[in-house]
PDB file of C-alpha atoms in Angstrom:
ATOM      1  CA  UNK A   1       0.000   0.000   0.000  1.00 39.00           C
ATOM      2  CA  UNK A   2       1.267   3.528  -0.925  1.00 34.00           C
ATOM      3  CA  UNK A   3       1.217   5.813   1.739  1.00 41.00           C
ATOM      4  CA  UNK A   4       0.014   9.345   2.228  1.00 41.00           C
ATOM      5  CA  UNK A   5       3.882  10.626   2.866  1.00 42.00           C
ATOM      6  CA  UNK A   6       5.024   8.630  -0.531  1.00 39.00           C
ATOM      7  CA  UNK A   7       2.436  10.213  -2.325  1.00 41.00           C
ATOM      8  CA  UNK A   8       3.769  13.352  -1.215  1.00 42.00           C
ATOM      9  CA  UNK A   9       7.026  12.729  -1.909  1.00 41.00           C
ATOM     10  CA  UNK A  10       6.003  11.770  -5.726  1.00 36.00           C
ATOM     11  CA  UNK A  11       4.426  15.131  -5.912  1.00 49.00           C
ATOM     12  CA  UNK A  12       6.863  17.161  -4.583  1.00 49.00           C
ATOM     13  CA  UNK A  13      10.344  15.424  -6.225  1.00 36.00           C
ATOM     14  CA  UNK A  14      11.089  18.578  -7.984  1.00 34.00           C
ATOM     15  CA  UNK A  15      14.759  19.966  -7.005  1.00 35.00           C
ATOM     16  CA  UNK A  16      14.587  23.562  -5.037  1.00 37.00           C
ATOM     17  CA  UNK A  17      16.056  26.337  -6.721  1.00 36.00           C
ATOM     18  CA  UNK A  18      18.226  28.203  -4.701  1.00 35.00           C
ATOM     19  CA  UNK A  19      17.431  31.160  -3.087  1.00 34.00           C
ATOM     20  CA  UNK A  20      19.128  33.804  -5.050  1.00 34.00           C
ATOM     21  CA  UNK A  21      18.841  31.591  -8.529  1.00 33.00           C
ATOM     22  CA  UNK A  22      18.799  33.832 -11.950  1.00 33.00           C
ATOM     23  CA  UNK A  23      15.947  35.394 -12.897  1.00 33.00           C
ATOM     24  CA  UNK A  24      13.943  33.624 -15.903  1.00 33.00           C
ATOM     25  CA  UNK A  25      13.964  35.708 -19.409  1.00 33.00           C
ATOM     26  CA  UNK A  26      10.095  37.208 -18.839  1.00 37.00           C
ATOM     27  CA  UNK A  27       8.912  40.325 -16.929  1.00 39.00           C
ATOM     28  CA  UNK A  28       5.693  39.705 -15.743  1.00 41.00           C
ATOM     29  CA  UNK A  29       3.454  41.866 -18.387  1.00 44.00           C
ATOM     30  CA  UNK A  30       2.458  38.767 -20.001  1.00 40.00           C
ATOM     31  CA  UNK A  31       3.720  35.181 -20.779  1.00 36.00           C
ATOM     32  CA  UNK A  32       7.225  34.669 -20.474  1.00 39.00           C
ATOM     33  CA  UNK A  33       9.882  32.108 -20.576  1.00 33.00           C
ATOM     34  CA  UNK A  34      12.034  31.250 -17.689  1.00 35.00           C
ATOM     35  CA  UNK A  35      15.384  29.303 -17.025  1.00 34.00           C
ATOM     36  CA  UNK A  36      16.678  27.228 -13.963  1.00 37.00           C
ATOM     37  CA  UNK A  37      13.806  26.759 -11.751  1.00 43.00           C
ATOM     38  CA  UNK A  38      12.242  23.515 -10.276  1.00 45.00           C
ATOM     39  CA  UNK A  39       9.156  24.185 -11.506  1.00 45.00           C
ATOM     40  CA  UNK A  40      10.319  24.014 -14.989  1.00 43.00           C
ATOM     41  CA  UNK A  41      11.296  20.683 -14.677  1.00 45.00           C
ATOM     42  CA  UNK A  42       7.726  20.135 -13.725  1.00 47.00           C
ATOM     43  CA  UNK A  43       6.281  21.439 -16.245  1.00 45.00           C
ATOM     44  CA  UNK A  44       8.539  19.610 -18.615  1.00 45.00           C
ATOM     45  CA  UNK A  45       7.907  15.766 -17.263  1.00 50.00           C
ATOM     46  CA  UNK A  46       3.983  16.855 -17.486  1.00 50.00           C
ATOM     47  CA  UNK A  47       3.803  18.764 -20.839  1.00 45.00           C
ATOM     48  CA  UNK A  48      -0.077  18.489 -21.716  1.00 49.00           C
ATOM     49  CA  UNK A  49      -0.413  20.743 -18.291  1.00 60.00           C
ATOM     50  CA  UNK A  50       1.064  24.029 -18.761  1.00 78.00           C
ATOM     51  CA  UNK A  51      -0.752  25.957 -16.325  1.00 88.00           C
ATOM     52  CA  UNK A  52      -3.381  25.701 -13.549  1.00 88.00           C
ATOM     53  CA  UNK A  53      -5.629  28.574 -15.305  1.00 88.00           C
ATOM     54  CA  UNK A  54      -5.831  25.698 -17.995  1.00 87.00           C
ATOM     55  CA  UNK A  55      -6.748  22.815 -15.972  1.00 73.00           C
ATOM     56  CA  UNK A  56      -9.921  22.130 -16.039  1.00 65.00           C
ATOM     57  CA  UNK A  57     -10.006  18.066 -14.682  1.00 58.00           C
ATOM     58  CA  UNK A  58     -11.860  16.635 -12.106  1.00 52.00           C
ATOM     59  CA  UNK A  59     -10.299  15.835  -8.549  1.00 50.00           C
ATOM     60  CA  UNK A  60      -8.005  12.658  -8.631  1.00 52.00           C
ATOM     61  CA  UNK A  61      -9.383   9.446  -7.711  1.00 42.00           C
ATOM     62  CA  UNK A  62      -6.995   8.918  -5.177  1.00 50.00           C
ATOM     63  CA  UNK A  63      -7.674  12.074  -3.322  1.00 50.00           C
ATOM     64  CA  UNK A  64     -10.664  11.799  -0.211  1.00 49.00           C
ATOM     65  CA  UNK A  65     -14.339  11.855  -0.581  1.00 44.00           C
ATOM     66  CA  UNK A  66     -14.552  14.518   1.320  1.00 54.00           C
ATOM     67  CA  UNK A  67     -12.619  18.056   1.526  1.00 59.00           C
ATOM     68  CA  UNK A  68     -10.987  19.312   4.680  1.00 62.00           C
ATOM     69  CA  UNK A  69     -13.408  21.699   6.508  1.00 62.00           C
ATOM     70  CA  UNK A  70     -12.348  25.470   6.408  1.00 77.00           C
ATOM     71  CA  UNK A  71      -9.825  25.065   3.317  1.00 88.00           C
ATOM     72  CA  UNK A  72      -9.992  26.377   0.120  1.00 90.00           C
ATOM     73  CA  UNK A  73      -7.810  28.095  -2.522  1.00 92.00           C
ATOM     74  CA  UNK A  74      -8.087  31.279  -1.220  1.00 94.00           C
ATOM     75  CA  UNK A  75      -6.627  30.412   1.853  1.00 95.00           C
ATOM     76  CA  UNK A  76      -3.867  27.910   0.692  1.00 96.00           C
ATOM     77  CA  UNK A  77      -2.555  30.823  -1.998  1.00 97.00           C
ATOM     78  CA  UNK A  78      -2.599  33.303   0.748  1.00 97.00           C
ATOM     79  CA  UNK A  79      -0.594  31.325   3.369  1.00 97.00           C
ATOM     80  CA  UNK A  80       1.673  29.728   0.329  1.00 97.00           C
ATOM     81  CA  UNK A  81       2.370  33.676   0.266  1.00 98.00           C
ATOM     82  CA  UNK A  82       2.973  34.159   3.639  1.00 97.00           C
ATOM     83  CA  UNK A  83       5.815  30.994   3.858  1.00 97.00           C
ATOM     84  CA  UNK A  84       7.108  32.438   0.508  1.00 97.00           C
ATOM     85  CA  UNK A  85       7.608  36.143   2.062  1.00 97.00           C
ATOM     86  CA  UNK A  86       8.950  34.872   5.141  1.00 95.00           C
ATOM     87  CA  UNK A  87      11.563  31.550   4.088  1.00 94.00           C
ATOM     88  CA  UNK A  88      11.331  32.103   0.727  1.00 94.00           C
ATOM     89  CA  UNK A  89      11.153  29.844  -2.964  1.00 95.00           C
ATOM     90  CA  UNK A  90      13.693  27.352  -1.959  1.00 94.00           C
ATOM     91  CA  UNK A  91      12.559  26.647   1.676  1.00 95.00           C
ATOM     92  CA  UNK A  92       8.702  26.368   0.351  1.00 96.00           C
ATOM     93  CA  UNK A  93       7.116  23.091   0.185  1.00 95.00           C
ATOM     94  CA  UNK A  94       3.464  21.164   0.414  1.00 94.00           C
ATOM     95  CA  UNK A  95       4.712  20.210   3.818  1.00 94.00           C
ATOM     96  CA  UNK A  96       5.427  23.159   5.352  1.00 96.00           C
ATOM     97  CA  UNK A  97       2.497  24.766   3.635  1.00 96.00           C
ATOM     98  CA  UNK A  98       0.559  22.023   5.400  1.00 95.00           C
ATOM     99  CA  UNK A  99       1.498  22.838   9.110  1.00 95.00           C
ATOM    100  CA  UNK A 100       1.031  26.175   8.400  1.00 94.00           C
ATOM    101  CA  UNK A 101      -2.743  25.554   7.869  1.00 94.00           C
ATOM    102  CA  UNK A 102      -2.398  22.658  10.186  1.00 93.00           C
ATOM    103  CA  UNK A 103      -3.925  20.319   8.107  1.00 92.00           C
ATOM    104  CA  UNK A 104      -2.567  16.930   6.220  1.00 91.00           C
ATOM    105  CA  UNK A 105      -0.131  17.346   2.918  1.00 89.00           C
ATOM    106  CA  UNK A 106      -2.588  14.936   1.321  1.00 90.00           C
ATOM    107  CA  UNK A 107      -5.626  17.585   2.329  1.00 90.00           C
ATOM    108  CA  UNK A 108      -3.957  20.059  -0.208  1.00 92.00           C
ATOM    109  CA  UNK A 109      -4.666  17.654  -3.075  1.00 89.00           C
ATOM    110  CA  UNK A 110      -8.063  18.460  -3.167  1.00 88.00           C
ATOM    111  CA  UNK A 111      -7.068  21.672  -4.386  1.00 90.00           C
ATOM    112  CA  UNK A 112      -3.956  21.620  -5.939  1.00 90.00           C
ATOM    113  CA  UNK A 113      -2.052  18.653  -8.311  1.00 90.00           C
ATOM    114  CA  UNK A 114       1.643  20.229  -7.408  1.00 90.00           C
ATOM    115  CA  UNK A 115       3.449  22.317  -5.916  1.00 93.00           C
ATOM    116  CA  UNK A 116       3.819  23.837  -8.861  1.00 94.00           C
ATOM    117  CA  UNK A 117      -0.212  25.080  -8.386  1.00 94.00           C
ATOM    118  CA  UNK A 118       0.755  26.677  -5.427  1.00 95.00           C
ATOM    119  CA  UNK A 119       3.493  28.374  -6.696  1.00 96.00           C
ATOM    120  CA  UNK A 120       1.300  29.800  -9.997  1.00 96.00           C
ATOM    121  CA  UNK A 121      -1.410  30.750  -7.339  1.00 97.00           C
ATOM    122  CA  UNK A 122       0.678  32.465  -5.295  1.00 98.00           C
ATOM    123  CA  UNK A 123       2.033  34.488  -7.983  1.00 97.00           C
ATOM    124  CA  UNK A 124      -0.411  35.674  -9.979  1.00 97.00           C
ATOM    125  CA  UNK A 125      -2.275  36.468  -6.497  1.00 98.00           C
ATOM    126  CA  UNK A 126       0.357  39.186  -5.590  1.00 98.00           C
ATOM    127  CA  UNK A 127       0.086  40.972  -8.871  1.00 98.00           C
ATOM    128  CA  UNK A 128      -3.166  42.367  -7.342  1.00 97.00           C
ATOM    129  CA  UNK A 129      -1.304  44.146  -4.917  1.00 97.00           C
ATOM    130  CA  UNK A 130       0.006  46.879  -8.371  1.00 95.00           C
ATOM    131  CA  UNK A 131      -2.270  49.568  -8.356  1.00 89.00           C
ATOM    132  CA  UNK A 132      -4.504  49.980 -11.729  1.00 87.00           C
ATOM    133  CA  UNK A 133      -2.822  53.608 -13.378  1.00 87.00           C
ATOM    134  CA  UNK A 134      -5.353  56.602 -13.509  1.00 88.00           C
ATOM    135  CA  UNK A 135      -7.216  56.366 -16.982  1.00 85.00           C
ATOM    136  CA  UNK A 136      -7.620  60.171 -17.401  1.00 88.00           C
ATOM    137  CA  UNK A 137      -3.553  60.995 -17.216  1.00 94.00           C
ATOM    138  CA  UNK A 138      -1.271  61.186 -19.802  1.00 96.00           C
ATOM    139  CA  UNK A 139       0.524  58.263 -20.754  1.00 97.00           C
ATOM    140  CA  UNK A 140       3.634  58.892 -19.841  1.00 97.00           C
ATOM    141  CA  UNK A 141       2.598  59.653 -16.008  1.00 96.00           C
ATOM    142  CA  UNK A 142       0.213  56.367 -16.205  1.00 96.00           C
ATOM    143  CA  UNK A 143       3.506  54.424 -17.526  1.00 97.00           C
ATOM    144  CA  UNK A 144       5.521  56.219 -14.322  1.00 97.00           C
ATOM    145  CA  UNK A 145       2.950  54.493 -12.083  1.00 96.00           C
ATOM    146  CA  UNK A 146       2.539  51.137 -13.271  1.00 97.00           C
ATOM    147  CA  UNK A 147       6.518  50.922 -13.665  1.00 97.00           C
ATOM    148  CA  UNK A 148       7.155  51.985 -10.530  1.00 97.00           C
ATOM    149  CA  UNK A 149       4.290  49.381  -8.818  1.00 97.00           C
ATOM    150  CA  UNK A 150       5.746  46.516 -10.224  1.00 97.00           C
ATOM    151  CA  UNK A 151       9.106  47.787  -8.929  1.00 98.00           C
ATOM    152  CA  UNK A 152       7.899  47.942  -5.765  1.00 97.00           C
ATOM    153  CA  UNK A 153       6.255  44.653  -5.808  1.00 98.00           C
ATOM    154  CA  UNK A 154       9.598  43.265  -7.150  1.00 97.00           C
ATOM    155  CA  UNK A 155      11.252  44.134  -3.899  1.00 97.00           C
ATOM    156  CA  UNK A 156       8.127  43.580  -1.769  1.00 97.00           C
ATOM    157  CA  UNK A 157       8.268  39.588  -3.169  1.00 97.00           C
ATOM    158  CA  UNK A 158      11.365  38.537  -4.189  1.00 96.00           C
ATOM    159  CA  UNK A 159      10.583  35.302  -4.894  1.00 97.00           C
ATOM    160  CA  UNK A 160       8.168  36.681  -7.906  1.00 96.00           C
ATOM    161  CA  UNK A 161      11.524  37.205 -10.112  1.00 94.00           C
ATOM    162  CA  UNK A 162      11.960  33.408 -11.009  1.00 93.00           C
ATOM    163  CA  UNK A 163       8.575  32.517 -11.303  1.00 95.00           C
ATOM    164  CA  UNK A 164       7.388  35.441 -13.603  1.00 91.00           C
ATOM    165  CA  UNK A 165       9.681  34.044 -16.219  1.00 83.00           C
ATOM    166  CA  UNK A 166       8.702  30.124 -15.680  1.00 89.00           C
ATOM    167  CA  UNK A 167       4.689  30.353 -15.743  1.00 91.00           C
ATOM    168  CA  UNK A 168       2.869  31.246 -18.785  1.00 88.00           C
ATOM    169  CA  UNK A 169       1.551  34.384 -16.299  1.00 89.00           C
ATOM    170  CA  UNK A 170      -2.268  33.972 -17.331  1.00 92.00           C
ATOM    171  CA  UNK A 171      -4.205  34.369 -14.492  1.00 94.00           C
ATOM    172  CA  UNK A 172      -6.903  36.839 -13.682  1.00 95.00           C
ATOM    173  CA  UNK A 173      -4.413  39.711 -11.953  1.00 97.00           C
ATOM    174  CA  UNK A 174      -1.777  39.084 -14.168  1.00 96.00           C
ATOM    175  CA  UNK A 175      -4.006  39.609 -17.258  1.00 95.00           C
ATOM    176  CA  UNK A 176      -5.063  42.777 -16.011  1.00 95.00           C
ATOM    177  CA  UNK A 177      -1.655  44.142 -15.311  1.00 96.00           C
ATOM    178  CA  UNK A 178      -0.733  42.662 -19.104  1.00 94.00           C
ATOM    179  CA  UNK A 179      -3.585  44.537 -20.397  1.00 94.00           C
ATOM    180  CA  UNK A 180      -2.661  48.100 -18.471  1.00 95.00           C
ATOM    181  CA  UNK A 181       0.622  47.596 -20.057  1.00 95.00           C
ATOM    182  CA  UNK A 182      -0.747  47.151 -23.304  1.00 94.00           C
ATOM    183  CA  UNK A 183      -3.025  50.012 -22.646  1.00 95.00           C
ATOM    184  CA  UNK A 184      -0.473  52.645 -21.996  1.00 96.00           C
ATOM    185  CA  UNK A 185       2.092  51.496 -24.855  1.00 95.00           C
ATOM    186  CA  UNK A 186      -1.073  51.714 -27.358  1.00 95.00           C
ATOM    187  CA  UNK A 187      -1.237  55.350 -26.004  1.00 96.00           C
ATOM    188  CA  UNK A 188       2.355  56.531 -27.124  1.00 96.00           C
ATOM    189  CA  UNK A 189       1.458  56.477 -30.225  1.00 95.00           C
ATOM    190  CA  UNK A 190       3.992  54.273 -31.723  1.00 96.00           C
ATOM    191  CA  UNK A 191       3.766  52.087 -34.578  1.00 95.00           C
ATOM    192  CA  UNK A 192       1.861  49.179 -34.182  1.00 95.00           C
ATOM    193  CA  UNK A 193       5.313  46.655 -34.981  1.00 95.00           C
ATOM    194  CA  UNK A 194       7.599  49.052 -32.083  1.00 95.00           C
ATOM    195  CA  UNK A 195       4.966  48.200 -29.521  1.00 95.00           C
ATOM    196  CA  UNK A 196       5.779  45.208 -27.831  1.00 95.00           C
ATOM    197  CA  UNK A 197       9.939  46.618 -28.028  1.00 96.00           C
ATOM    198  CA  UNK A 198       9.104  49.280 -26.110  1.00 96.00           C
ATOM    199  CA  UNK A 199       6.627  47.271 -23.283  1.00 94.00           C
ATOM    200  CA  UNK A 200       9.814  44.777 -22.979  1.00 95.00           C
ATOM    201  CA  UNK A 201      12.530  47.828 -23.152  1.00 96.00           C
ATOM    202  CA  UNK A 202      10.395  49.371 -19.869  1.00 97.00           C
ATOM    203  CA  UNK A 203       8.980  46.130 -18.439  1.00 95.00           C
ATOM    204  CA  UNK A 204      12.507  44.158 -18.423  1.00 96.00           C
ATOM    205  CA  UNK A 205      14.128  46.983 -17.175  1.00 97.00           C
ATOM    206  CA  UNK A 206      12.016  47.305 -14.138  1.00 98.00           C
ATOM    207  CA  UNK A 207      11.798  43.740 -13.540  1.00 97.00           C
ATOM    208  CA  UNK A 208      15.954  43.368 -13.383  1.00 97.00           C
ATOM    209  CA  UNK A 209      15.909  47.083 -11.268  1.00 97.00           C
ATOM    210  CA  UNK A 210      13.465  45.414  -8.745  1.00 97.00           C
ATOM    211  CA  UNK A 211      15.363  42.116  -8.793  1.00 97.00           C
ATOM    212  CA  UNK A 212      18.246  43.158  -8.039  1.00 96.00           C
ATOM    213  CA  UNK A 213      16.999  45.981  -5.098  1.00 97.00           C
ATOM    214  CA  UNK A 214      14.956  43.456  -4.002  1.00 96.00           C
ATOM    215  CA  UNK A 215      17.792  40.518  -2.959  1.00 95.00           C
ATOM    216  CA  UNK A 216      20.175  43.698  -2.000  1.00 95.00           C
ATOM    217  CA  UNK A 217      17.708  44.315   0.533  1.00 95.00           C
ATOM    218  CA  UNK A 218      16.885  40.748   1.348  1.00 93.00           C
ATOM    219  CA  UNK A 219      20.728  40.441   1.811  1.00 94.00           C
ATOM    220  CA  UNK A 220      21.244  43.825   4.149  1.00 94.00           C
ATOM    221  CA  UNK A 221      18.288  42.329   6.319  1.00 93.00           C
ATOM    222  CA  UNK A 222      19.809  38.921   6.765  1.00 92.00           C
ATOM    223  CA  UNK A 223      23.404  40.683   7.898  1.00 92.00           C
ATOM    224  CA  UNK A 224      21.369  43.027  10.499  1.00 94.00           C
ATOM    225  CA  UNK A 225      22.526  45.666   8.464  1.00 94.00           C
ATOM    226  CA  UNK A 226      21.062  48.452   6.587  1.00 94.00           C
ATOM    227  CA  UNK A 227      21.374  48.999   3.261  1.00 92.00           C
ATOM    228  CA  UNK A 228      23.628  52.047   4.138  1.00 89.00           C
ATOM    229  CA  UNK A 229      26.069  50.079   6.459  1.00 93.00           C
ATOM    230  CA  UNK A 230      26.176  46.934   3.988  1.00 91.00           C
ATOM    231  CA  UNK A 231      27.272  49.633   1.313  1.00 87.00           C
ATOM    232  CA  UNK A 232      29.917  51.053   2.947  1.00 87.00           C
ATOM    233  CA  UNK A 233      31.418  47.909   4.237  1.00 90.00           C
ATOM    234  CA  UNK A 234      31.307  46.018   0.775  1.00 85.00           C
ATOM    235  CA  UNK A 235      33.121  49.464  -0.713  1.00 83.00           C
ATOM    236  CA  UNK A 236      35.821  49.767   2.102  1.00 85.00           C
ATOM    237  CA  UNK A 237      36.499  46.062   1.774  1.00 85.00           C
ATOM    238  CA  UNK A 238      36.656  46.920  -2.127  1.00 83.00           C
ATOM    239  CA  UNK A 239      39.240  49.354  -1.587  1.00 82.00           C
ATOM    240  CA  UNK A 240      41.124  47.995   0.558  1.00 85.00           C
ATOM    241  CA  UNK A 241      42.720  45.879  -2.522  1.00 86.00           C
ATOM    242  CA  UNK A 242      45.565  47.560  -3.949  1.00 85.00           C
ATOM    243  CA  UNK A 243      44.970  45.509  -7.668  1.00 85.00           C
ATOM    244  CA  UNK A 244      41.170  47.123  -7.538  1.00 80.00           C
ATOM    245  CA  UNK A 245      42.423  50.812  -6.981  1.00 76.00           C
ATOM    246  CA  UNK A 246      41.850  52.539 -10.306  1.00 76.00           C
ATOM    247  CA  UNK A 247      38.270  50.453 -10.776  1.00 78.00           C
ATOM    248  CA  UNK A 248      37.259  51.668  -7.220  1.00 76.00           C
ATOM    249  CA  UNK A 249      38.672  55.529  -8.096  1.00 74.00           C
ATOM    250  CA  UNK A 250      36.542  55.687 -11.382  1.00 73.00           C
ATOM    251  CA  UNK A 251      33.909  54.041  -9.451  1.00 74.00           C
ATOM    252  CA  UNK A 252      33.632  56.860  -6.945  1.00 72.00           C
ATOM    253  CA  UNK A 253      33.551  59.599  -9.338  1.00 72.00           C
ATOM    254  CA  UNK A 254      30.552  58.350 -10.438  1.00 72.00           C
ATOM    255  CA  UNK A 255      29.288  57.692  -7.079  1.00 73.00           C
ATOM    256  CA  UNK A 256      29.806  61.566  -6.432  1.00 74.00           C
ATOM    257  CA  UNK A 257      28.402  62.527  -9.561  1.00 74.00           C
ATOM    258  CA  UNK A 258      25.271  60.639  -9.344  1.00 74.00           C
ATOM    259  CA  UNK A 259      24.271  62.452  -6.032  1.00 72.00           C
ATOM    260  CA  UNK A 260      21.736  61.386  -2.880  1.00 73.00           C
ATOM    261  CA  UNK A 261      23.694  60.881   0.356  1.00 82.00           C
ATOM    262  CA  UNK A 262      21.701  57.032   0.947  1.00 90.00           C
ATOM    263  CA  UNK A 263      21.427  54.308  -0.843  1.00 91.00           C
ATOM    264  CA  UNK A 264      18.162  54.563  -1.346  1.00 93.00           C
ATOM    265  CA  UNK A 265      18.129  58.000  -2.595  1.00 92.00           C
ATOM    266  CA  UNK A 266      21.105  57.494  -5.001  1.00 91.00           C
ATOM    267  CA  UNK A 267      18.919  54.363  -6.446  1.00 93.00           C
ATOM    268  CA  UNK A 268      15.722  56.391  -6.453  1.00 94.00           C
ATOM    269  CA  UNK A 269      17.639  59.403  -8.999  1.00 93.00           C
ATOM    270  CA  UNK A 270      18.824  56.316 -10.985  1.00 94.00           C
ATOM    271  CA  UNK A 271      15.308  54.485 -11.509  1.00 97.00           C
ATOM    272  CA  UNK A 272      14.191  57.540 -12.163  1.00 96.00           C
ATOM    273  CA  UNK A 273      16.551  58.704 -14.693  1.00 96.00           C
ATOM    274  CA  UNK A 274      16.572  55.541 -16.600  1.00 97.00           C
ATOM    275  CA  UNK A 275      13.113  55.667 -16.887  1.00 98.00           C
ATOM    276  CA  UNK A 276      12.821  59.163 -18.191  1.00 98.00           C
ATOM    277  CA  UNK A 277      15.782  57.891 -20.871  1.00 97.00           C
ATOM    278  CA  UNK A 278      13.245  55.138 -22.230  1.00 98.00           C
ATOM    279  CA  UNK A 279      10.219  57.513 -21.912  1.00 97.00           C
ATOM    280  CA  UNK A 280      12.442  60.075 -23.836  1.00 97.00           C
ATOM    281  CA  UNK A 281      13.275  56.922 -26.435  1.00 97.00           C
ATOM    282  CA  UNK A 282       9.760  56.185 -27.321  1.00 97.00           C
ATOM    283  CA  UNK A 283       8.526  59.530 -27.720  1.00 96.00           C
ATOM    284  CA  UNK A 284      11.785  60.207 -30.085  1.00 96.00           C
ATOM    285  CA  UNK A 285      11.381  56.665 -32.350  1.00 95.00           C
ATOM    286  CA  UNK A 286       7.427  57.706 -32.389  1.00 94.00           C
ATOM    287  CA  UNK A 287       8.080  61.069 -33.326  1.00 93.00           C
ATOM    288  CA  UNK A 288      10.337  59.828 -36.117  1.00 92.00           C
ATOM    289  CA  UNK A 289       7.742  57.709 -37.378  1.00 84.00           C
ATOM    290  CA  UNK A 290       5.537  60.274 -37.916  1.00 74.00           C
ATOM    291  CA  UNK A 291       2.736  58.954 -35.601  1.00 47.00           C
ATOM    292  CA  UNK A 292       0.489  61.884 -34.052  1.00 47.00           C
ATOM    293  CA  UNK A 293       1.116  62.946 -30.157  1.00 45.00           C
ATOM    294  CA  UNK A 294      -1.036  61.387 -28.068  1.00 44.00           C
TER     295      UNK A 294
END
C-alpha cells in the first residue's frame, strides 16, 4: 500500500532552486519564458499541463471523498504567500504549507495537483497588490505608475523574479496588469510593430531594477545591516585591494556625480533617470515615425 507521505514525496520530487537563482527571461506583463527553476522541470515531465488557469479536470481518484473543513484556494494561496515572504522559494514546500494551515499534505490535493499550483497561485495572487494607473492621465505619467508598482512589488516579493519568467503568467491579476501595459504602450502612439519593443525595453528593465533591489535588501536584512552600512562595508572592503584601486577611483567619481547621500536615494535618482531615458526613447522613435502625439 502507498502511503500518504510517498504520495507526497512523488508530488513534490522537484529539485529547489536556490534562493538567489537567476531570474527567468520574462517580466511579468504577459507570458514569459524562464530558465533554472524547479518548476520548470515540472512542467517539462507533465507537458499536456502548462498551467493551472488551464486545468480544467476533475479531482483525482486517489484524493478523499470529502474536503478538509475550512480550506480552500483562497486560503492555501494566501498562506503559500505568507511561507514564501517569510523563508522564501527554496525553503517552500506542500509540507510546510501544510502545518502552516495545520492540516494533512494529502488535504492540499483536493485543491492543488503540485506544488507547482501553489506556486502559480501564489504568484499571480500578488500581482493584485500593483495599483490599476489613472485612466484620465497622460501616458507617460500612467507608464511612471505602473513601472514603478511593479518595482515595488519586485522588492516587496522577491521570490516573484523566477517565477514570472517560468509560468505562462495567465491568471486573472496578471491579465489585467498585461492589459494596463498594453493600454499605456497603445497610447504613445507608436507604430503598431515598435509596440511590444518598447513594453519589454520598460517592463525588463524594471523587472531586473526590482530584482536586483529586491535581494540587496533581502541580503542587508539577513546581515542586520542596513542597506547604508552593507554599502559602505562592501566598498571599504573593495578598496582595501591595492589591484582594484583605479576600478574603485573611477567608481567613486561616479558615485559623487550621481548624487543622494543614501542608498536609497542614489537608487531612487537612478530608476528615475533611466526611466525618463526610455520615456524620452519612445517619444523620439514615435516622433520619427511620424505617428500623431497622443
Amino acid at each position: 500500500m502507498v502511503s500518504e507521505s510517498d504520495r507526497d514525496s512523488d508530488r513534490e520530487s522537484v529539485p529547489e532552486p536556490e534562493p538567489e537563482s537567476g531570474p527567468g527571461a520574462g517580466a511579468g506583463a504577459g507570458a514569459g519564458t524562464g530558465t533554472g527553476t524547479g518548476a520548470e522541470t515540472d512542467l517539462a515531465n507533465n507537458a499536456a499541463r502548462t498551467s493551472v488557469w488551464l486545468d480544467h479536470r476533475a479531482p483525482s481518484r486517489s484524493r478523499r471523498t470529502e474536503s478538509p473543513a475550512g480550506l480552500d484556494r483562497n486560503r492555501i494561496t494566501e498562506a503559500s504567500v505568507r511561507l514564501l515572504d517569510a523563508d522564501g522559494l527554496a525553503k517552500f514546500s506542500m509540507r510546510r504549507l501544510a502545518a502552516e494551515l495545520d492540516v494533512t499534505a494529502m488535504s492540499l490535493y483536493w485543491y492543488v495537483d503540485t506544488k507547482d499550483d501553489l506556486l502559480e497561485l501564489a504568484l499571480d495572487s500578488v500581482y493584485a497588490e500593483i495599483a490599476p494607473p489613472r485612466e484620465d492621465a497622460d501616458w507617460r505619467d500612467r507608464l511612471r505608475e505602473l513601472a514603478r508598482s511593479y518595482r515595488e512589488l519586485l522588492v516587496r516579493h522577491i521570490w516573484i523574479s523566477p517565477l514570472a519568467g517560468t509560468f505562462l503568467n495567465i491568471g486573472p491579476n496578471s491579465m489585467l496588469f498585461s492589459y494596463a501595459v498594453q493600454d499605456i504602450v497603445r497610447a504613445t502612439g507608436l507604430p503598431l510593430e515598435r509596440q511590444t519593443g518598447a513594453l519589454s525595453a520598460v517592463f525588463q528593465f524594471v523587472y531586473g531594477f526590482g530584482t536586483v533591489e529586491g535581494h540587496f535588501k533581502a541580503r542587508c536584512d539577513a546581515t542586520g545591516l542596513t542597506q547604508d552600512e552593507y554599502h559602505h562595508q562592501a566598498l571599504n572592503t573593495i578598496r582595501a585591494q591595492p589591484h582594484l584601486r583605479q576600478i574603485t577611483e573611477a567608481s567613486d567619481e561616479l558615485m559623487a556625480a550621481r548624487g543622494g547621500e543614501t542608498v536609497e536615494e542614489m537608487r531612487e535618482r537612478d530608476f528615475v533617470f533611466a526611466l525618463d531615458l526610455l520615456i524620452a526613447g519612445i517619444e523620439a522613435v514615435r516622433d520619427r515615425s511620424g505617428s500623431a502625439t497622443q
